[in-house]
């Protein structure tokens, strides 16, 4: 299994992942794995992740035996409110949230 396939499999089952921007510490966030992407919402009433910006990052998730899998390089992007993609993804995130606001 490739590293990306391994993290995709683990991420689908995990309630929490860690994201690390270059020069920063890993930070936990709740997420949704959907269509080959990690989706999350930050700001407002959601989780705070100051300094989160588009660009390269690494994602770490725990594997089946609860060990951290090797970091996987990914690209972070922002989905703007009011866009078609926003309208598609936010209902999925809301439905998957453990503690709705």
C-alpha positions in Angstrom: 0.0 0.0 0.0 1.4 3.4 -0.9 1.9 6.1 1.8 -1.0 8.1 0.4 -3.3 5.1 0.3 -2.3 4.2 3.8 -3.1 7.6 5.2 -6.3 7.8 3.1 -7.5 4.6 4.7 -6.5 5.7 8.2 -8.0 9.2 7.7 -11.4 7.8 6.7 -11.5 6.1 10.1 -9.9 8.8 12.3 -11.8 11.5 14.1 -8.7 13.6 14.4 -5.6 14.3 12.3 -2.6 16.6 12.8 -1.5 19.2 10.2 1.9 20.7 10.2 2.8 23.8 8.2 6.5 24.4 7.4 8.3 25.8 10.4 5.3 25.1 12.7 4.4 22.4 15.2 1.8 19.7 14.4 -1.7 20.9 15.3 -4.8 18.6 15.7 -8.0 19.2 13.8 -11.2 17.4 13.2 -11.9 16.7 9.6 -13.9 14.7 7.0 -12.2 12.5 4.3 -14.3 12.9 1.2 -13.5 12.3 -2.5 -9.7 11.9 -1.9 -9.4 15.1 0.1 -9.2 16.1 3.8 -11.9 18.8 4.5 -12.2 20.9 7.6 -13.8 24.2 8.8 -11.8 26.7 10.9 -12.6 30.1 12.4 -15.8 31.5 13.8 -17.5 29.0 16.1 -15.2 26.3 14.7 -11.7 25.2 15.7 -9.1 27.9 15.7 -5.9 27.4 13.7 -4.2 30.8 13.6 -1.7 31.1 10.7 -3.4 28.4 8.6 -2.7 29.5 5.0 -2.7 27.9 1.5 0.5 26.1 0.6 2.5 22.9 1.4 1.8 21.0 4.7 2.2 17.6 6.1 -0.6 15.5 7.5 -0.2 12.9 10.2 -2.8 10.4 11.3 -2.8 7.4 13.6 -2.8 3.9 12.0 -4.9 0.8 12.9 -2.7 0.1 15.9 -2.9 3.8 17.1 0.7 4.5 16.0 1.4 7.7 14.1 1.9 6.9 10.4 4.7 8.8 8.6 3.8 12.3 7.6 2.4 12.7 4.1 3.1 15.9 2.2 -0.1 17.6 1.0 -1.2 21.0 -0.4 -3.5 23.2 1.7 -6.1 25.3 -0.1 -9.0 27.4 1.0 -12.6 27.0 -0.1 -14.3 30.4 0.0 -17.8 30.9 1.3 -20.4 31.3 -1.3 -18.7 29.1 -3.9 -20.2 26.0 -5.5 -17.6 23.8 -3.7 -18.4 25.4 -0.4 -22.1 24.6 -0.9 -21.2 21.0 -1.7 -18.8 20.4 1.2 -20.2 22.3 4.2 -23.3 20.1 4.5 -21.1 17.0 4.6 -18.9 18.5 7.3 -21.9 19.5 9.3 -23.4 16.0 9.1 -20.1 14.4 10.1 -19.5 16.7 13.1 -19.6 15.0 16.4 -20.7 18.1 18.4 -22.8 20.3 16.2 -22.9 24.0 17.2 
